[in-house]
Amino acid sequence: QKIATLQAVAKKYGATTALDGLNLSLQAGEVVALLGPNGAGKSTAVRLMLGLASPTSGTVRIFGADPRDAASRTRVGAMLQVARVTDTIKVREHIDLFRSYYPKPLPVAEVVRIAQLEGIENKFFGELSGGQKQRLLFALAVCGDPDLVFLDEPTVGMDIEARRGLWQQIRSLKEQGKTVLLTTHYLEEADALADRVIVINKGHVVSEGTPAEIKNFS
Ligand code: ADP
Ligand code: ADP
């Protein structure tokens, strides 16, 4: 069952071509790593699948619908590099706000537990450490109990312990049957987590396979 598809997608920003004939699809329940160097088009692909930007040409479908449709948006969660959070809003208030976007959100206590936010619910976002900020962003991605989760470079800047903690959470999403697309430029991270790796460069797919297949290529 196809959860998300991009068909012949191009995205141009003025003279810059961010995506150039990108084709990819996500099947229900798989964890896919979108791997590629800086500027390859990973974030742009995620933004298009979230309906935050429109393709210049080609087709993007999420759960068979336009990504901007409410029916697909309410089944999707995301952890982006540029997040919609505010320094002067508390952790708990962020969770309440993001839960309100979804028809069947997880209980607050479960969100707090999953993301290990116990004891800091009343802190302002601006007061959190780097690792705590990342954990809140993860909490906001999963609080709506979405079927499809986008994680854009979720462990960038994390120390090894925090990174492994987040890897465990991603594995847990898979065990729950969620579909996960994560972008990364670490082959190691793709290897640790992904069922399938899609390597992109210059806005299109250059190779695709299991982590083992990709490692043997490179
Ligand atoms: P990645 O996530 O793989 O690092 P991006 O999708 O961020 O790649 O960027 C792909 C290309 O598109 C880069 O050349 C980048 O500078 C450009 N780009 C991305 N977003 C914008 C934007 N909003 N305006 C102009 N150029 C952009
Ligand atoms: P929005 O109003 O949806 O945030 P923008 O396209 O103005 O839309 O910017 C969205 C994202 O694109 C931001 O994350 C921004 O940092 C990034 N961006 C803007 N210009 C560039 C660029 N030249 N290269 C890479 N990323 C860019």
PDB file of C-alpha atoms and ligand atoms in Angstrom:
ATOM      1  CA  GLN A   1       0.000   0.000   0.000  1.00  0.00           C
ATOM      2  CA  LYS A   2       1.473   3.321  -1.088  1.00  0.00           C
ATOM      3  CA  ILE A   3       1.411   5.956   1.616  1.00  0.00           C
ATOM      4  CA  ALA A   4       3.222   8.689  -0.281  1.00  0.00           C
ATOM      5  CA  THR A   5       4.344   9.177  -3.865  1.00  0.00           C
ATOM      6  CA  LEU A   6       6.337  11.767  -5.729  1.00  0.00           C
ATOM      7  CA  GLN A   7       6.164  11.423  -9.508  1.00  0.00           C
ATOM      8  CA  ALA A   8       8.515  13.330 -11.781  1.00  0.00           C
ATOM      9  CA  VAL A   9       8.686  16.156  -9.267  1.00  0.00           C
ATOM     10  CA  ALA A  10      10.660  19.286 -10.050  1.00  0.00           C
ATOM     11  CA  LYS A  11      11.059  22.240  -7.725  1.00  0.00           C
ATOM     12  CA  LYS A  12      12.818  25.418  -8.766  1.00  0.00           C
ATOM     13  CA  TYR A  13      13.655  28.422  -6.644  1.00  0.00           C
ATOM     14  CA  GLY A  14      14.462  31.065  -9.216  1.00  0.00           C
ATOM     15  CA  ALA A  15      17.559  29.823 -11.016  1.00  0.00           C
ATOM     16  CA  THR A  16      18.169  27.065  -8.425  1.00  0.00           C
ATOM     17  CA  THR A  17      16.850  23.592  -9.182  1.00  0.00           C
ATOM     18  CA  ALA A  18      16.205  21.898  -5.833  1.00  0.00           C
ATOM     19  CA  LEU A  19      14.396  18.842  -7.258  1.00  0.00           C
ATOM     20  CA  ASP A  20      14.863  17.564 -10.781  1.00  0.00           C
ATOM     21  CA  GLY A  21      12.598  14.683 -11.789  1.00  0.00           C
ATOM     22  CA  LEU A  22      12.349  13.091  -8.340  1.00  0.00           C
ATOM     23  CA  ASN A  23      10.410   9.813  -8.149  1.00  0.00           C
ATOM     24  CA  LEU A  24       9.865   8.031  -4.870  1.00  0.00           C
ATOM     25  CA  SER A  25       7.215   6.207  -2.910  1.00  0.00           C
ATOM     26  CA  LEU A  26       6.731   5.065   0.667  1.00  0.00           C
ATOM     27  CA  GLN A  27       4.980   1.801   1.544  1.00  0.00           C
ATOM     28  CA  ALA A  28       2.929   1.355   4.698  1.00  0.00           C
ATOM     29  CA  GLY A  29       5.013   0.432   7.732  1.00  0.00           C
ATOM     30  CA  GLU A  30       8.483   0.972   6.310  1.00  0.00           C
ATOM     31  CA  VAL A  31      11.249   3.187   7.608  1.00  0.00           C
ATOM     32  CA  VAL A  32      12.941   4.901   4.680  1.00  0.00           C
ATOM     33  CA  ALA A  33      16.096   6.969   4.912  1.00  0.00           C
ATOM     34  CA  LEU A  34      16.513   9.725   2.364  1.00  0.00           C
ATOM     35  CA  LEU A  35      20.270  10.101   2.171  1.00  0.00           C
ATOM     36  CA  GLY A  36      22.314  12.685   0.323  1.00  0.00           C
ATOM     37  CA  PRO A  37      24.814  15.500   0.676  1.00  0.00           C
ATOM     38  CA  ASN A  38      23.913  19.037   1.699  1.00  0.00           C
ATOM     39  CA  GLY A  39      21.857  20.688  -1.000  1.00  0.00           C
ATOM     40  CA  ALA A  40      20.719  17.382  -2.528  1.00  0.00           C
ATOM     41  CA  GLY A  41      17.057  18.318  -2.088  1.00  0.00           C
ATOM     42  CA  LYS A  42      16.135  16.264   0.986  1.00  0.00           C
ATOM     43  CA  SER A  43      14.438  19.048   2.937  1.00  0.00           C
ATOM     44  CA  THR A  44      12.672  20.289  -0.169  1.00  0.00           C
ATOM     45  CA  ALA A  45      11.240  16.815  -0.800  1.00  0.00           C
ATOM     46  CA  VAL A  46       9.957  16.692   2.782  1.00  0.00           C
ATOM     47  CA  ARG A  47       8.484  20.186   2.552  1.00  0.00           C
ATOM     48  CA  LEU A  48       6.583  19.209  -0.605  1.00  0.00           C
ATOM     49  CA  MET A  49       5.219  16.053   1.060  1.00  0.00           C
ATOM     50  CA  LEU A  50       4.025  18.215   3.950  1.00  0.00           C
ATOM     51  CA  GLY A  51       2.309  20.665   1.613  1.00  0.00           C
ATOM     52  CA  LEU A  52       4.567  23.498   2.836  1.00  0.00           C
ATOM     53  CA  ALA A  53       5.649  24.177  -0.723  1.00  0.00           C
ATOM     54  CA  SER A  54       4.253  23.268  -4.139  1.00  0.00           C
ATOM     55  CA  PRO A  55       6.100  21.466  -6.922  1.00  0.00           C
ATOM     56  CA  THR A  56       7.038  23.437 -10.010  1.00  0.00           C
ATOM     57  CA  SER A  57       5.934  20.353 -11.958  1.00  0.00           C
ATOM     58  CA  GLY A  58       5.046  16.737 -11.194  1.00  0.00           C
ATOM     59  CA  THR A  59       2.720  15.144  -8.669  1.00  0.00           C
ATOM     60  CA  VAL A  60       2.841  14.712  -4.880  1.00  0.00           C
ATOM     61  CA  ARG A  61       0.242  12.468  -3.221  1.00  0.00           C
ATOM     62  CA  ILE A  62      -0.071  11.614   0.470  1.00  0.00           C
ATOM     63  CA  PHE A  63      -2.623   8.934   1.386  1.00  0.00           C
ATOM     64  CA  GLY A  64      -3.907   9.332  -2.137  1.00  0.00           C
ATOM     65  CA  ALA A  65      -4.662  13.015  -1.663  1.00  0.00           C
ATOM     66  CA  ASP A  66      -3.079  16.406  -1.992  1.00  0.00           C
ATOM     67  CA  PRO A  67      -0.753  16.959   0.998  1.00  0.00           C
ATOM     68  CA  ARG A  68      -2.652  20.151   1.845  1.00  0.00           C
ATOM     69  CA  ASP A  69      -5.962  18.291   2.279  1.00  0.00           C
ATOM     70  CA  ALA A  70      -7.082  18.035   5.893  1.00  0.00           C
ATOM     71  CA  ALA A  71      -7.654  14.293   5.429  1.00  0.00           C
ATOM     72  CA  SER A  72      -3.968  13.710   4.768  1.00  0.00           C
ATOM     73  CA  ARG A  73      -2.530  16.435   7.022  1.00  0.00           C
ATOM     74  CA  THR A  74      -4.149  14.983  10.123  1.00  0.00           C
ATOM     75  CA  ARG A  75      -2.380  11.652   9.498  1.00  0.00           C
ATOM     76  CA  VAL A  76       1.067  13.204   9.214  1.00  0.00           C
ATOM     77  CA  GLY A  77       3.562  14.483  11.793  1.00  0.00           C
ATOM     78  CA  ALA A  78       6.906  16.121  11.220  1.00  0.00           C
ATOM     79  CA  MET A  79      10.126  17.134  12.902  1.00  0.00           C
ATOM     80  CA  LEU A  80      11.688  19.827  10.733  1.00  0.00           C
ATOM     81  CA  GLN A  81      14.931  21.722  10.922  1.00  0.00           C
ATOM     82  CA  VAL A  82      13.039  24.990  11.027  1.00  0.00           C
ATOM     83  CA  ALA A  83      10.305  24.267  13.496  1.00  0.00           C
ATOM     84  CA  ARG A  84       7.136  26.126  14.269  1.00  0.00           C
ATOM     85  CA  VAL A  85       7.997  26.704  17.918  1.00  0.00           C
ATOM     86  CA  THR A  86       8.344  29.835  19.995  1.00  0.00           C
ATOM     87  CA  ASP A  87      10.913  30.629  22.688  1.00  0.00           C
ATOM     88  CA  THR A  88       8.336  32.269  24.957  1.00  0.00           C
ATOM     89  CA  ILE A  89       5.839  29.392  24.912  1.00  0.00           C
ATOM     90  CA  LYS A  90       6.112  26.567  27.442  1.00  0.00           C
ATOM     91  CA  VAL A  91       6.757  22.918  26.635  1.00  0.00           C
ATOM     92  CA  ARG A  92       3.290  21.896  27.814  1.00  0.00           C
ATOM     93  CA  GLU A  93       1.641  24.673  25.777  1.00  0.00           C
ATOM     94  CA  HIS A  94       3.438  23.545  22.628  1.00  0.00           C
ATOM     95  CA  ILE A  95       2.174  20.018  23.181  1.00  0.00           C
ATOM     96  CA  ASP A  96      -1.393  21.233  23.790  1.00  0.00           C
ATOM     97  CA  LEU A  97      -1.286  23.326  20.613  1.00  0.00           C
ATOM     98  CA  PHE A  98       0.054  20.568  18.374  1.00  0.00           C
ATOM     99  CA  ARG A  99      -2.340  17.987  19.847  1.00  0.00           C
ATOM    100  CA  SER A 100      -5.211  20.301  18.928  1.00  0.00           C
ATOM    101  CA  TYR A 101      -4.393  19.904  15.215  1.00  0.00           C
ATOM    102  CA  TYR A 102      -5.218  16.180  15.294  1.00  0.00           C
ATOM    103  CA  PRO A 103      -8.485  14.284  15.713  1.00  0.00           C
ATOM    104  CA  LYS A 104      -7.093  11.556  18.005  1.00  0.00           C
ATOM    105  CA  PRO A 105      -3.965  12.789  19.744  1.00  0.00           C
ATOM    106  CA  LEU A 106      -2.040  10.778  22.310  1.00  0.00           C
ATOM    107  CA  PRO A 107      -2.660  11.622  25.979  1.00  0.00           C
ATOM    108  CA  VAL A 108      -0.324  14.385  27.181  1.00  0.00           C
ATOM    109  CA  ALA A 109       1.257  12.105  29.785  1.00  0.00           C
ATOM    110  CA  GLU A 110       2.185   9.607  27.087  1.00  0.00           C
ATOM    111  CA  VAL A 111       3.711  12.309  24.892  1.00  0.00           C
ATOM    112  CA  VAL A 112       5.763  13.534  27.846  1.00  0.00           C
ATOM    113  CA  ARG A 113       6.908   9.999  28.620  1.00  0.00           C
ATOM    114  CA  ILE A 114       7.814   9.054  25.030  1.00  0.00           C
ATOM    115  CA  ALA A 115       9.921  12.187  24.583  1.00  0.00           C
ATOM    116  CA  GLN A 116      11.360  12.141  28.116  1.00  0.00           C
ATOM    117  CA  LEU A 117      10.090  15.589  28.982  1.00  0.00           C
ATOM    118  CA  GLU A 118       9.210  14.794  32.597  1.00  0.00           C
ATOM    119  CA  GLY A 119       9.930  17.696  34.930  1.00  0.00           C
ATOM    120  CA  ILE A 120      10.344  20.321  32.213  1.00  0.00           C
ATOM    121  CA  GLU A 121       6.734  20.705  31.086  1.00  0.00           C
ATOM    122  CA  ASN A 122       6.583  24.229  32.517  1.00  0.00           C
ATOM    123  CA  LYS A 123       9.819  25.497  31.017  1.00  0.00           C
ATOM    124  CA  PHE A 124       9.786  27.916  28.129  1.00  0.00           C
ATOM    125  CA  PHE A 125      11.139  26.561  24.856  1.00  0.00           C
ATOM    126  CA  GLY A 126      13.876  29.205  24.995  1.00  0.00           C
ATOM    127  CA  GLU A 127      15.105  27.834  28.342  1.00  0.00           C
ATOM    128  CA  LEU A 128      15.672  24.274  27.104  1.00  0.00           C
ATOM    129  CA  SER A 129      19.034  22.692  26.352  1.00  0.00           C
ATOM    130  CA  GLY A 130      19.747  21.599  22.796  1.00  0.00           C
ATOM    131  CA  GLY A 131      18.852  17.988  23.538  1.00  0.00           C
ATOM    132  CA  GLN A 132      15.647  18.972  25.324  1.00  0.00           C
ATOM    133  CA  LYS A 133      14.627  21.100  22.347  1.00  0.00           C
ATOM    134  CA  GLN A 134      15.135  18.159  20.019  1.00  0.00           C
ATOM    135  CA  ARG A 135      13.057  15.937  22.289  1.00  0.00           C
ATOM    136  CA  LEU A 136      10.222  18.443  22.307  1.00  0.00           C
ATOM    137  CA  LEU A 137      10.330  18.664  18.502  1.00  0.00           C
ATOM    138  CA  PHE A 138      10.086  14.884  18.355  1.00  0.00           C
ATOM    139  CA  ALA A 139       7.155  15.016  20.801  1.00  0.00           C
ATOM    140  CA  LEU A 140       5.369  17.488  18.531  1.00  0.00           C
ATOM    141  CA  ALA A 141       5.919  15.211  15.522  1.00  0.00           C
ATOM    142  CA  VAL A 142       4.308  12.197  17.211  1.00  0.00           C
ATOM    143  CA  CYS A 143       1.732  13.743  19.580  1.00  0.00           C
ATOM    144  CA  GLY A 144      -1.055  13.438  17.013  1.00  0.00           C
ATOM    145  CA  ASP A 145      -0.473   9.685  16.697  1.00  0.00           C
ATOM    146  CA  PRO A 146       0.186  10.120  12.955  1.00  0.00           C
ATOM    147  CA  ASP A 147       0.434   7.213  10.514  1.00  0.00           C
ATOM    148  CA  LEU A 148       3.274   8.887   8.618  1.00  0.00           C
ATOM    149  CA  VAL A 149       6.153  10.657  10.355  1.00  0.00           C
ATOM    150  CA  PHE A 150       8.754  12.862   8.670  1.00  0.00           C
ATOM    151  CA  LEU A 151      12.004  13.406  10.539  1.00  0.00           C
ATOM    152  CA  ASP A 152      14.310  15.893   8.812  1.00  0.00           C
ATOM    153  CA  GLU A 153      17.859  15.394  10.137  1.00  0.00           C
ATOM    154  CA  PRO A 154      16.421  14.531  13.553  1.00  0.00           C
ATOM    155  CA  THR A 155      19.727  13.824  15.292  1.00  0.00           C
ATOM    156  CA  VAL A 156      21.822  16.628  13.874  1.00  0.00           C
ATOM    157  CA  GLY A 157      23.889  18.194  16.653  1.00  0.00           C
ATOM    158  CA  MET A 158      23.024  15.462  19.175  1.00  0.00           C
ATOM    159  CA  ASP A 159      25.631  13.662  21.250  1.00  0.00           C
ATOM    160  CA  ILE A 160      25.898   9.903  20.882  1.00  0.00           C
ATOM    161  CA  GLU A 161      23.704   9.101  23.882  1.00  0.00           C
ATOM    162  CA  ALA A 162      20.886  11.385  22.771  1.00  0.00           C
ATOM    163  CA  ARG A 163      21.177  10.051  19.236  1.00  0.00           C
ATOM    164  CA  ARG A 164      20.758   6.462  20.402  1.00  0.00           C
ATOM    165  CA  GLY A 165      17.784   7.496  22.521  1.00  0.00           C
ATOM    166  CA  LEU A 166      16.076   8.961  19.476  1.00  0.00           C
ATOM    167  CA  TRP A 167      16.954   5.908  17.396  1.00  0.00           C
ATOM    168  CA  GLN A 168      15.080   3.803  19.963  1.00  0.00           C
ATOM    169  CA  GLN A 169      12.036   6.044  19.588  1.00  0.00           C
ATOM    170  CA  ILE A 170      12.156   5.677  15.810  1.00  0.00           C
ATOM    171  CA  ARG A 171      12.313   1.888  16.134  1.00  0.00           C
ATOM    172  CA  SER A 172       9.326   2.059  18.428  1.00  0.00           C
ATOM    173  CA  LEU A 173       7.366   3.982  15.761  1.00  0.00           C
ATOM    174  CA  LYS A 174       8.117   1.185  13.315  1.00  0.00           C
ATOM    175  CA  GLU A 175       6.963  -1.441  15.822  1.00  0.00           C
ATOM    176  CA  GLN A 176       3.682   0.440  16.039  1.00  0.00           C
ATOM    177  CA  GLY A 177       3.290   0.100  12.279  1.00  0.00           C
ATOM    178  CA  LYS A 178       3.974   3.731  11.437  1.00  0.00           C
ATOM    179  CA  THR A 179       5.624   4.770   8.195  1.00  0.00           C
ATOM    180  CA  VAL A 180       8.720   6.892   8.775  1.00  0.00           C
ATOM    181  CA  LEU A 181      10.744   8.955   6.341  1.00  0.00           C
ATOM    182  CA  LEU A 182      13.934  10.314   7.788  1.00  0.00           C
ATOM    183  CA  THR A 183      16.491  12.471   6.057  1.00  0.00           C
ATOM    184  CA  THR A 184      20.103  12.194   7.039  1.00  0.00           C
ATOM    185  CA  HIS A 185      23.558  12.625   5.665  1.00  0.00           C
ATOM    186  CA  TYR A 186      24.917   9.877   7.906  1.00  0.00           C
ATOM    187  CA  LEU A 187      25.061   6.469   6.209  1.00  0.00           C
ATOM    188  CA  GLU A 188      25.521   5.030   9.720  1.00  0.00           C
ATOM    189  CA  GLU A 189      22.141   6.395  10.777  1.00  0.00           C
ATOM    190  CA  ALA A 190      20.429   5.019   7.674  1.00  0.00           C
ATOM    191  CA  ASP A 191      22.084   1.664   8.332  1.00  0.00           C
ATOM    192  CA  ALA A 192      20.915   1.583  11.950  1.00  0.00           C
ATOM    193  CA  LEU A 193      17.292   2.409  11.243  1.00  0.00           C
ATOM    194  CA  ALA A 194      16.104   2.044   7.702  1.00  0.00           C
ATOM    195  CA  ASP A 195      14.450  -0.820   5.847  1.00  0.00           C
ATOM    196  CA  ARG A 196      15.251   0.980   2.637  1.00  0.00           C
ATOM    197  CA  VAL A 197      17.601   3.778   1.662  1.00  0.00           C
ATOM    198  CA  ILE A 198      16.999   6.224  -1.152  1.00  0.00           C
ATOM    199  CA  VAL A 199      20.095   8.189  -2.109  1.00  0.00           C
ATOM    200  CA  ILE A 200      19.474  11.498  -3.828  1.00  0.00           C
ATOM    201  CA  ASN A 201      21.829  14.008  -5.339  1.00  0.00           C
ATOM    202  CA  LYS A 202      21.082  17.150  -7.344  1.00  0.00           C
ATOM    203  CA  GLY A 203      17.380  16.604  -6.808  1.00  0.00           C
ATOM    204  CA  HIS A 204      16.951  13.098  -8.151  1.00  0.00           C
ATOM    205  CA  VAL A 205      17.430   9.497  -7.063  1.00  0.00           C
ATOM    206  CA  VAL A 206      20.898   8.095  -7.713  1.00  0.00           C
ATOM    207  CA  SER A 207      20.498   4.750  -5.951  1.00  0.00           C
ATOM    208  CA  GLU A 208      18.021   2.834  -3.868  1.00  0.00           C
ATOM    209  CA  GLY A 209      18.152  -0.380  -1.845  1.00  0.00           C
ATOM    210  CA  THR A 210      18.604  -1.942   1.562  1.00  0.00           C
ATOM    211  CA  PRO A 211      21.270  -0.365   3.796  1.00  0.00           C
ATOM    212  CA  ALA A 212      23.565  -3.319   3.026  1.00  0.00           C
ATOM    213  CA  GLU A 213      23.146  -2.847  -0.727  1.00  0.00           C
ATOM    214  CA  ILE A 214      23.850   0.855  -0.469  1.00  0.00           C
ATOM    215  CA  LYS A 215      26.976   0.268   1.642  1.00  0.00           C
ATOM    216  CA  ASN A 216      28.371  -2.158  -0.920  1.00  0.00           C
ATOM    217  CA  PHE A 217      27.860   0.401  -3.667  1.00  0.00           C
ATOM    218  CA  SER A 218      29.628   3.288  -1.971  1.00  0.00           C
TER     219      SER A 218
HETATM  220  P1  ADP B   1      19.146  19.272   1.583  1.00  0.00           P
HETATM  221  O1  ADP B   1      18.029  19.188   2.546  1.00  0.00           O
HETATM  222  O2  ADP B   1      19.434  17.968   0.917  1.00  0.00           O
HETATM  223  O3  ADP B   1      20.382  19.873   2.177  1.00  0.00           O
HETATM  224  P2  ADP B   1      17.580  21.364   0.322  1.00  0.00           P
HETATM  225  O4  ADP B   1      16.306  20.744  -0.086  1.00  0.00           O
HETATM  226  O5  ADP B   1      17.590  22.170   1.575  1.00  0.00           O
HETATM  227  O6  ADP B   1      18.694  20.242   0.388  1.00  0.00           O
HETATM  228  O7  ADP B   1      18.099  22.306  -0.820  1.00  0.00           O
HETATM  229  C1  ADP B   1      18.204  21.928  -2.179  1.00  0.00           C
HETATM  230  C2  ADP B   1      18.614  23.123  -3.001  1.00  0.00           C
HETATM  231  O8  ADP B   1      17.558  24.066  -3.078  1.00  0.00           O
HETATM  232  C3  ADP B   1      19.807  23.885  -2.455  1.00  0.00           C
HETATM  233  O9  ADP B   1      20.535  24.389  -3.543  1.00  0.00           O
HETATM  234  C4  ADP B   1      19.143  25.001  -1.655  1.00  0.00           C
HETATM  235  O10 ADP B   1      19.992  26.121  -1.510  1.00  0.00           O
HETATM  236  C5  ADP B   1      17.928  25.313  -2.493  1.00  0.00           C
HETATM  237  N1  ADP B   1      16.785  25.809  -1.680  1.00  0.00           N
HETATM  238  C6  ADP B   1      16.083  25.100  -0.767  1.00  0.00           C
HETATM  239  N2  ADP B   1      15.088  25.832  -0.246  1.00  0.00           N
HETATM  240  C7  ADP B   1      15.151  27.033  -0.856  1.00  0.00           C
HETATM  241  C8  ADP B   1      14.385  28.228  -0.753  1.00  0.00           C
HETATM  242  N3  ADP B   1      13.342  28.338   0.070  1.00  0.00           N
HETATM  243  N4  ADP B   1      14.750  29.266  -1.544  1.00  0.00           N
HETATM  244  C9  ADP B   1      15.794  29.155  -2.388  1.00  0.00           C
HETATM  245  N5  ADP B   1      16.547  28.064  -2.536  1.00  0.00           N
HETATM  246  C10 ADP B   1      16.232  27.020  -1.782  1.00  0.00           C
HETATM  247  P1  ADP B   2       7.934  29.472   4.516  1.00  0.00           P
HETATM  248  O1  ADP B   2       7.188  30.773   4.546  1.00  0.00           O
HETATM  249  O2  ADP B   2       7.042  28.311   4.215  1.00  0.00           O
HETATM  250  O3  ADP B   2       8.773  29.236   5.735  1.00  0.00           O
HETATM  251  P2  ADP B   2      10.281  29.940   2.649  1.00  0.00           P
HETATM  252  O4  ADP B   2      10.381  29.245   1.326  1.00  0.00           O
HETATM  253  O5  ADP B   2      10.479  31.409   2.688  1.00  0.00           O
HETATM  254  O6  ADP B   2       8.852  29.492   3.181  1.00  0.00           O
HETATM  255  O7  ADP B   2      11.391  29.346   3.594  1.00  0.00           O
HETATM  256  C1  ADP B   2      11.216  28.051   4.029  1.00  0.00           C
HETATM  257  C2  ADP B   2      12.508  27.358   4.320  1.00  0.00           C
HETATM  258  O8  ADP B   2      13.452  27.424   3.259  1.00  0.00           O
HETATM  259  C3  ADP B   2      13.201  27.860   5.539  1.00  0.00           C
HETATM  260  O9  ADP B   2      13.583  26.708   6.255  1.00  0.00           O
HETATM  261  C4  ADP B   2      14.403  28.585   5.024  1.00  0.00           C
HETATM  262  O10 ADP B   2      15.459  28.542   5.961  1.00  0.00           O
HETATM  263  C5  ADP B   2      14.721  27.761   3.786  1.00  0.00           C
HETATM  264  N1  ADP B   2      15.467  28.530   2.789  1.00  0.00           N
HETATM  265  C6  ADP B   2      15.193  29.748   2.311  1.00  0.00           C
HETATM  266  N2  ADP B   2      16.100  30.110   1.388  1.00  0.00           N
HETATM  267  C7  ADP B   2      16.975  29.086   1.280  1.00  0.00           C
HETATM  268  C8  ADP B   2      18.148  28.841   0.502  1.00  0.00           C
HETATM  269  N3  ADP B   2      18.608  29.708  -0.374  1.00  0.00           N
HETATM  270  N4  ADP B   2      18.779  27.657   0.673  1.00  0.00           N
HETATM  271  C9  ADP B   2      18.321  26.769   1.540  1.00  0.00           C
HETATM  272  N5  ADP B   2      17.233  26.936   2.290  1.00  0.00           N
HETATM  273  C10 ADP B   2      16.567  28.092   2.166  1.00  0.00           C
END
